[in-house]
PDB file of C-alpha atoms in Angstrom:
ATOM      1  CA  ALA A   1       0.259   0.351   0.013  1.00 41.00           C
ATOM      2  CA  GLU A   2       1.105   3.891  -1.409  1.00 50.00           C
ATOM      3  CA  MET A   3       1.660   6.054   1.963  1.00 52.00           C
ATOM      4  CA  SER A   4      -0.486   8.869   0.887  1.00 56.00           C
ATOM      5  CA  ASP A   5       2.189  12.494   0.696  1.00 64.00           C
ATOM      6  CA  ALA A   6       0.250  14.217   4.292  1.00 64.00           C
ATOM      7  CA  HIS A   7       1.814  10.616   5.386  1.00 71.00           C
ATOM      8  CA  ARG A   8       5.034  10.084   3.910  1.00 83.00           C
ATOM      9  CA  GLU A   9       8.610  10.791   5.397  1.00 89.00           C
ATOM     10  CA  ARG A  10      10.211  14.160   3.454  1.00 91.00           C
ATOM     11  CA  PHE A  11      13.503  14.269   2.449  1.00 95.00           C
ATOM     12  CA  VAL A  12      15.476  17.129   4.147  1.00 95.00           C
ATOM     13  CA  PHE A  13      18.193  18.786   2.105  1.00 95.00           C
ATOM     14  CA  HIS A  14      21.231  20.769   3.600  1.00 94.00           C
ATOM     15  CA  PRO A  15      23.657  22.730   1.899  1.00 92.00           C
ATOM     16  CA  VAL A  16      27.408  21.652   1.063  1.00 91.00           C
ATOM     17  CA  ASP A  17      30.163  24.436   0.571  1.00 87.00           C
ATOM     18  CA  ALA A  18      31.211  23.079  -2.967  1.00 81.00           C
ATOM     19  CA  GLU A  19      34.123  24.473  -5.728  1.00 76.00           C
ATOM     20  CA  PHE A  20      33.125  24.425  -8.955  1.00 73.00           C
ATOM     21  CA  ALA A  21      35.627  24.407 -11.513  1.00 63.00           C
ATOM     22  CA  VAL A  22      33.078  26.853 -13.652  1.00 63.00           C
ATOM     23  CA  ARG A  23      33.111  29.454 -11.017  1.00 66.00           C
ATOM     24  CA  THR A  24      36.860  29.305 -10.208  1.00 72.00           C
ATOM     25  CA  PRO A  25      38.291  32.261 -11.630  1.00 75.00           C
ATOM     26  CA  GLY A  26      40.741  30.858 -14.908  1.00 82.00           C
ATOM     27  CA  GLU A  27      40.490  29.866 -19.005  1.00 83.00           C
ATOM     28  CA  ARG A  28      36.977  27.905 -18.381  1.00 80.00           C
ATOM     29  CA  ALA A  29      35.234  30.798 -16.397  1.00 82.00           C
ATOM     30  CA  ASP A  30      36.613  33.352 -18.915  1.00 85.00           C
ATOM     31  CA  ARG A  31      34.494  31.071 -21.660  1.00 85.00           C
ATOM     32  CA  LEU A  32      31.504  31.213 -19.993  1.00 83.00           C
ATOM     33  CA  ARG A  33      31.318  34.587 -19.536  1.00 83.00           C
ATOM     34  CA  LYS A  34      32.287  35.001 -23.187  1.00 83.00           C
ATOM     35  CA  TRP A  35      29.852  32.472 -24.364  1.00 85.00           C
ATOM     36  CA  ASP A  36      27.269  34.450 -21.503  1.00 81.00           C
ATOM     37  CA  CYS A  37      26.401  31.925 -20.008  1.00 80.00           C
ATOM     38  CA  THR A  38      26.902  33.319 -16.109  1.00 77.00           C
ATOM     39  CA  ASP A  39      23.937  35.235 -16.029  1.00 74.00           C
ATOM     40  CA  SER A  40      21.348  32.502 -15.844  1.00 73.00           C
ATOM     41  CA  MET A  41      23.733  30.009 -13.938  1.00 77.00           C
ATOM     42  CA  VAL A  42      23.273  28.892  -9.849  1.00 80.00           C
ATOM     43  CA  LEU A  43      25.511  26.353  -9.014  1.00 83.00           C
ATOM     44  CA  CYS A  44      24.624  24.852  -5.623  1.00 87.00           C
ATOM     45  CA  THR A  45      25.222  21.641  -3.954  1.00 91.00           C
ATOM     46  CA  PHE A  46      23.202  19.691  -1.379  1.00 93.00           C
ATOM     47  CA  CYS A  47      22.880  16.783   0.905  1.00 94.00           C
ATOM     48  CA  TYR A  48      19.638  14.756   1.648  1.00 95.00           C
ATOM     49  CA  ASP A  49      19.014  12.725   4.715  1.00 92.00           C
ATOM     50  CA  LYS A  50      17.694   9.505   3.331  1.00 91.00           C
ATOM     51  CA  PRO A  51      18.435   7.129   0.805  1.00 92.00           C
ATOM     52  CA  LEU A  52      16.645   7.164  -2.508  1.00 92.00           C
ATOM     53  CA  ASN A  53      15.308   5.020  -4.500  1.00 91.00           C
ATOM     54  CA  ARG A  54      14.430   4.939  -7.938  1.00 90.00           C
ATOM     55  CA  ALA A  55      10.092   4.406  -7.216  1.00 91.00           C
ATOM     56  CA  GLU A  56      10.864   8.142  -4.552  1.00 91.00           C
ATOM     57  CA  VAL A  57      12.479  10.267  -7.537  1.00 92.00           C
ATOM     58  CA  GLU A  58       9.253  12.694  -8.124  1.00 92.00           C
ATOM     59  CA  CYS A  59       8.985  13.056  -4.131  1.00 92.00           C
ATOM     60  CA  PHE A  60      12.863  13.938  -3.782  1.00 94.00           C
ATOM     61  CA  THR A  61      11.516  16.518  -6.548  1.00 93.00           C
ATOM     62  CA  THR A  62       9.018  18.007  -4.950  1.00 93.00           C
ATOM     63  CA  ASP A  63      10.843  18.531  -1.641  1.00 94.00           C
ATOM     64  CA  LEU A  64      14.188  19.532  -3.356  1.00 93.00           C
ATOM     65  CA  PHE A  65      12.240  22.355  -4.667  1.00 92.00           C
ATOM     66  CA  ASN A  66      10.252  22.761  -1.339  1.00 93.00           C
ATOM     67  CA  ASP A  67      12.330  22.939   0.697  1.00 93.00           C
ATOM     68  CA  PRO A  68      13.695  25.938   2.679  1.00 92.00           C
ATOM     69  CA  HIS A  69      17.730  25.295   2.371  1.00 91.00           C
ATOM     70  CA  VAL A  70      17.188  24.997  -1.644  1.00 92.00           C
ATOM     71  CA  ARG A  71      14.156  27.844  -1.806  1.00 91.00           C
ATOM     72  CA  GLU A  72      17.219  30.647  -0.549  1.00 88.00           C
ATOM     73  CA  ALA A  73      20.065  28.994  -2.209  1.00 87.00           C
ATOM     74  CA  LEU A  74      18.471  28.650  -5.508  1.00 86.00           C
ATOM     75  CA  PRO A  75      16.521  31.244  -7.404  1.00 86.00           C
ATOM     76  CA  VAL A  76      14.732  31.219  -9.938  1.00 84.00           C
ATOM     77  CA  CYS A  77      15.674  33.328 -13.409  1.00 78.00           C
ATOM     78  CA  ALA A  78      13.303  35.365 -14.573  1.00 78.00           C
ATOM     79  CA  GLY A  79      14.979  37.765 -17.265  1.00 73.00           C
ATOM     80  CA  ARG A  80      18.439  38.562 -18.106  1.00 68.00           C
ATOM     81  CA  ALA A  81      20.371  38.757 -14.720  1.00 69.00           C
ATOM     82  CA  ARG A  82      16.857  39.373 -12.903  1.00 77.00           C
ATOM     83  CA  TRP A  83      15.934  36.611 -10.161  1.00 82.00           C
ATOM     84  CA  THR A  84      13.023  35.365  -8.143  1.00 87.00           C
ATOM     85  CA  GLN A  85      12.146  33.040  -5.383  1.00 86.00           C
ATOM     86  CA  LEU A  86      10.006  29.550  -6.906  1.00 83.00           C
ATOM     87  CA  PRO A  87       6.583  29.765  -6.367  1.00 81.00           C
ATOM     88  CA  ALA A  88       5.278  27.997  -3.237  1.00 78.00           C
ATOM     89  CA  PRO A  89       4.294  25.556  -2.561  1.00 87.00           C
ATOM     90  CA  VAL A  90       5.996  23.349  -5.735  1.00 88.00           C
ATOM     91  CA  ALA A  91       2.876  20.874  -6.019  1.00 88.00           C
ATOM     92  CA  ALA A  92       4.400  19.042  -8.481  1.00 85.00           C
ATOM     93  CA  VAL A  93       7.584  19.160 -10.747  1.00 88.00           C
ATOM     94  CA  ARG A  94       7.494  17.805 -14.654  1.00 90.00           C
ATOM     95  CA  MET A  95      11.090  16.339 -15.146  1.00 89.00           C
ATOM     96  CA  ALA A  96      12.237  14.028 -17.808  1.00 88.00           C
ATOM     97  CA  GLU A  97      15.321  11.518 -17.499  1.00 87.00           C
ATOM     98  CA  ILE A  98      18.481  12.478 -19.335  1.00 91.00           C
ATOM     99  CA  SER A  99      20.618   9.386 -20.575  1.00 92.00           C
ATOM    100  CA  VAL A 100      24.606   9.777 -19.083  1.00 93.00           C
ATOM    101  CA  THR A 101      25.445   6.188 -21.211  1.00 93.00           C
ATOM    102  CA  ARG A 102      27.760   8.368 -23.791  1.00 92.00           C
ATOM    103  CA  VAL A 103      30.876   9.566 -21.507  1.00 91.00           C
ATOM    104  CA  ARG A 104      33.212   9.671 -23.619  1.00 92.00           C
ATOM    105  CA  MET A 105      34.279  12.207 -25.942  1.00 94.00           C
ATOM    106  CA  ASP A 106      34.671  10.327 -29.314  1.00 95.00           C
ATOM    107  CA  LEU A 107      30.411  10.343 -29.352  1.00 95.00           C
ATOM    108  CA  PHE A 108      31.139  13.897 -30.920  1.00 97.00           C
ATOM    109  CA  ASP A 109      34.258  12.058 -34.006  1.00 97.00           C
ATOM    110  CA  ARG A 110      32.234  12.185 -36.396  1.00 96.00           C
ATOM    111  CA  ILE A 111      32.133  16.060 -35.827  1.00 97.00           C
ATOM    112  CA  PHE A 112      35.748  16.127 -37.643  1.00 97.00           C
ATOM    113  CA  ASP A 113      34.738  13.292 -39.714  1.00 97.00           C
ATOM    114  CA  ALA A 114      31.983  15.003 -41.147  1.00 96.00           C
ATOM    115  CA  GLY A 115      34.061  18.347 -42.142  1.00 96.00           C
ATOM    116  CA  ILE A 116      32.093  20.180 -39.634  1.00 96.00           C
ATOM    117  CA  ALA A 117      35.100  21.294 -37.653  1.00 96.00           C
ATOM    118  CA  ARG A 118      39.112  20.262 -38.634  1.00 95.00           C
ATOM    119  CA  ARG A 119      41.031  17.538 -36.722  1.00 93.00           C
ATOM    120  CA  GLU A 120      44.093  20.181 -37.096  1.00 93.00           C
ATOM    121  CA  GLY A 121      43.300  23.133 -34.880  1.00 92.00           C
ATOM    122  CA  GLY A 122      39.529  22.984 -34.267  1.00 94.00           C
ATOM    123  CA  TYR A 123      38.335  25.238 -37.192  1.00 95.00           C
ATOM    124  CA  LEU A 124      34.411  25.087 -37.423  1.00 95.00           C
ATOM    125  CA  ALA A 125      33.520  25.144 -41.234  1.00 96.00           C
ATOM    126  CA  LYS A 126      31.468  28.193 -42.169  1.00 95.00           C
ATOM    127  CA  CYS A 127      28.510  28.660 -43.819  1.00 92.00           C
ATOM    128  CA  LEU A 128      26.592  31.076 -44.754  1.00 93.00           C
ATOM    129  CA  ASP A 129      23.457  32.936 -42.007  1.00 91.00           C
ATOM    130  CA  THR A 130      21.015  30.793 -41.407  1.00 92.00           C
ATOM    131  CA  PRO A 131      17.619  31.874 -39.686  1.00 91.00           C
ATOM    132  CA  LEU A 132      16.647  29.111 -37.080  1.00 89.00           C
ATOM    133  CA  ALA A 133      14.187  29.173 -34.190  1.00 85.00           C
ATOM    134  CA  ASP A 134      14.452  31.817 -31.715  1.00 81.00           C
ATOM    135  CA  GLY A 135      15.788  34.219 -33.303  1.00 83.00           C
ATOM    136  CA  LEU A 136      19.639  32.516 -33.849  1.00 84.00           C
ATOM    137  CA  ILE A 137      21.767  32.168 -36.248  1.00 87.00           C
ATOM    138  CA  ALA A 138      23.444  29.734 -37.384  1.00 89.00           C
ATOM    139  CA  SER A 139      27.061  30.901 -38.990  1.00 91.00           C
ATOM    140  CA  ASP A 140      29.148  27.897 -39.415  1.00 93.00           C
ATOM    141  CA  ARG A 141      27.835  23.900 -39.562  1.00 95.00           C
ATOM    142  CA  LEU A 142      28.150  23.050 -35.804  1.00 95.00           C
ATOM    143  CA  ARG A 143      25.068  25.333 -35.089  1.00 92.00           C
ATOM    144  CA  LEU A 144      23.632  23.701 -38.149  1.00 94.00           C
ATOM    145  CA  MET A 145      24.132  20.881 -36.463  1.00 96.00           C
ATOM    146  CA  LEU A 146      22.830  21.174 -33.671  1.00 95.00           C
ATOM    147  CA  LEU A 147      20.234  23.395 -33.934  1.00 93.00           C
ATOM    148  CA  ASP A 148      19.057  23.009 -38.037  1.00 94.00           C
ATOM    149  CA  ASP A 149      16.800  20.248 -38.216  1.00 93.00           C
ATOM    150  CA  GLU A 150      16.634  20.693 -41.578  1.00 93.00           C
ATOM    151  CA  SER A 151      20.174  20.188 -42.435  1.00 93.00           C
ATOM    152  CA  ASP A 152      22.487  17.650 -43.683  1.00 92.00           C
ATOM    153  CA  GLU A 153      24.363  17.868 -40.950  1.00 93.00           C
ATOM    154  CA  TYR A 154      21.545  17.620 -37.965  1.00 96.00           C
ATOM    155  CA  ALA A 155      21.365  13.925 -39.017  1.00 95.00           C
ATOM    156  CA  LEU A 156      24.583  13.126 -38.196  1.00 96.00           C
ATOM    157  CA  TYR A 157      23.022  11.946 -34.139  1.00 97.00           C
ATOM    158  CA  SER A 158      20.107   9.869 -33.641  1.00 97.00           C
ATOM    159  CA  ALA A 159      17.576  11.337 -31.016  1.00 96.00           C
ATOM    160  CA  ALA A 160      19.100   9.466 -28.579  1.00 95.00           C
ATOM    161  CA  GLU A 161      22.176  10.974 -28.456  1.00 96.00           C
ATOM    162  CA  ARG A 162      21.065  14.603 -28.395  1.00 96.00           C
ATOM    163  CA  ASP A 163      19.234  13.288 -25.363  1.00 95.00           C
ATOM    164  CA  GLU A 164      22.833  12.113 -24.371  1.00 95.00           C
ATOM    165  CA  LEU A 165      23.867  14.890 -21.012  1.00 94.00           C
ATOM    166  CA  LEU A 166      26.782  14.766 -22.964  1.00 94.00           C
ATOM    167  CA  PHE A 167      26.117  16.394 -26.303  1.00 96.00           C
ATOM    168  CA  ARG A 168      23.116  19.103 -24.217  1.00 94.00           C
ATOM    169  CA  ALA A 169      26.235  20.108 -22.499  1.00 92.00           C
ATOM    170  CA  LEU A 170      28.181  20.914 -25.711  1.00 94.00           C
ATOM    171  CA  LEU A 171      24.435  21.876 -27.341  1.00 93.00           C
ATOM    172  CA  HIS A 172      24.381  25.016 -24.558  1.00 90.00           C
ATOM    173  CA  LEU A 173      28.076  25.995 -24.906  1.00 91.00           C
ATOM    174  CA  ALA A 174      27.916  26.426 -28.915  1.00 90.00           C
ATOM    175  CA  VAL A 175      24.834  28.221 -28.445  1.00 87.00           C
ATOM    176  CA  GLY A 176      25.609  30.008 -25.132  1.00 83.00           C
ATOM    177  CA  GLY A 177      23.105  33.385 -24.065  1.00 76.00           C
ATOM    178  CA  GLY A 178      21.761  36.451 -25.869  1.00 72.00           C
ATOM    179  CA  ILE A 179      24.748  37.763 -25.796  1.00 73.00           C
ATOM    180  CA  CYS A 180      27.370  34.814 -26.849  1.00 75.00           C
ATOM    181  CA  GLN A 181      30.485  35.712 -28.416  1.00 79.00           C
ATOM    182  CA  TYR A 182      30.811  32.567 -30.580  1.00 79.00           C
ATOM    183  CA  GLU A 183      33.771  30.557 -30.850  1.00 82.00           C
ATOM    184  CA  ASP A 184      35.778  29.667 -34.114  1.00 87.00           C
ATOM    185  CA  GLY A 185      36.906  26.727 -33.403  1.00 91.00           C
ATOM    186  CA  ILE A 186      35.591  23.597 -30.993  1.00 94.00           C
ATOM    187  CA  ASP A 187      38.243  22.530 -28.939  1.00 93.00           C
ATOM    188  CA  ALA A 188      37.118  24.920 -26.737  1.00 90.00           C
ATOM    189  CA  LEU A 189      33.456  24.273 -26.123  1.00 91.00           C
ATOM    190  CA  LEU A 190      34.293  20.547 -26.075  1.00 93.00           C
ATOM    191  CA  ASP A 191      37.076  20.442 -23.128  1.00 90.00           C
ATOM    192  CA  SER A 192      34.056  22.616 -21.376  1.00 87.00           C
ATOM    193  CA  ALA A 193      31.318  20.636 -22.015  1.00 89.00           C
ATOM    194  CA  LYS A 194      33.717  17.320 -20.216  1.00 84.00           C
ATOM    195  CA  VAL A 195      34.126  19.473 -17.350  1.00 68.00           C
ATOM    196  CA  SER A 196      32.631  17.458 -14.665  1.00 47.00           C
ATOM    197  CA  ASN A 197      31.897  19.978 -11.750  1.00 37.00           C
TER     198      ASN A 197
END
């Protein structure tokens, strides 16, 4: 018999001090600023008080966003450099599982094989400016491969591969924020995508 939500033991979260490589002064942090990723990013670490099993993921996530420590430390982006607190209480959370089966950088070898980037130097092959959804413009074949489902380059990766965390990291870094200064090469993007913390 399932325990009603009112009678179940809630997960409790506690902040943990942690250093993140992307926040430590240096080349990676500079790249994130260059790509305009920092104004819409908050990094926090929390521990929780009891074991988690797969059947409790929805309760865990709802408890996470209702926990006062989390609510205080984790604002919601309400626009460029504008933050607000989550509305309370959070009754339900919609989530999707992201695959992490591909963890090696050879996932991106076909970018080089297809001539989207050169192996020597990592330079990106340029293309005519191509307008995309949400006002984005692709000026190179990498962004066509990542964003334009009608381009030949897009077919290099299956839907399952595009759902991989590593692929999504590359996509978010390559697209960047609203005033992203794009890279002419892929090496810095790949290096940043593989950073674990």
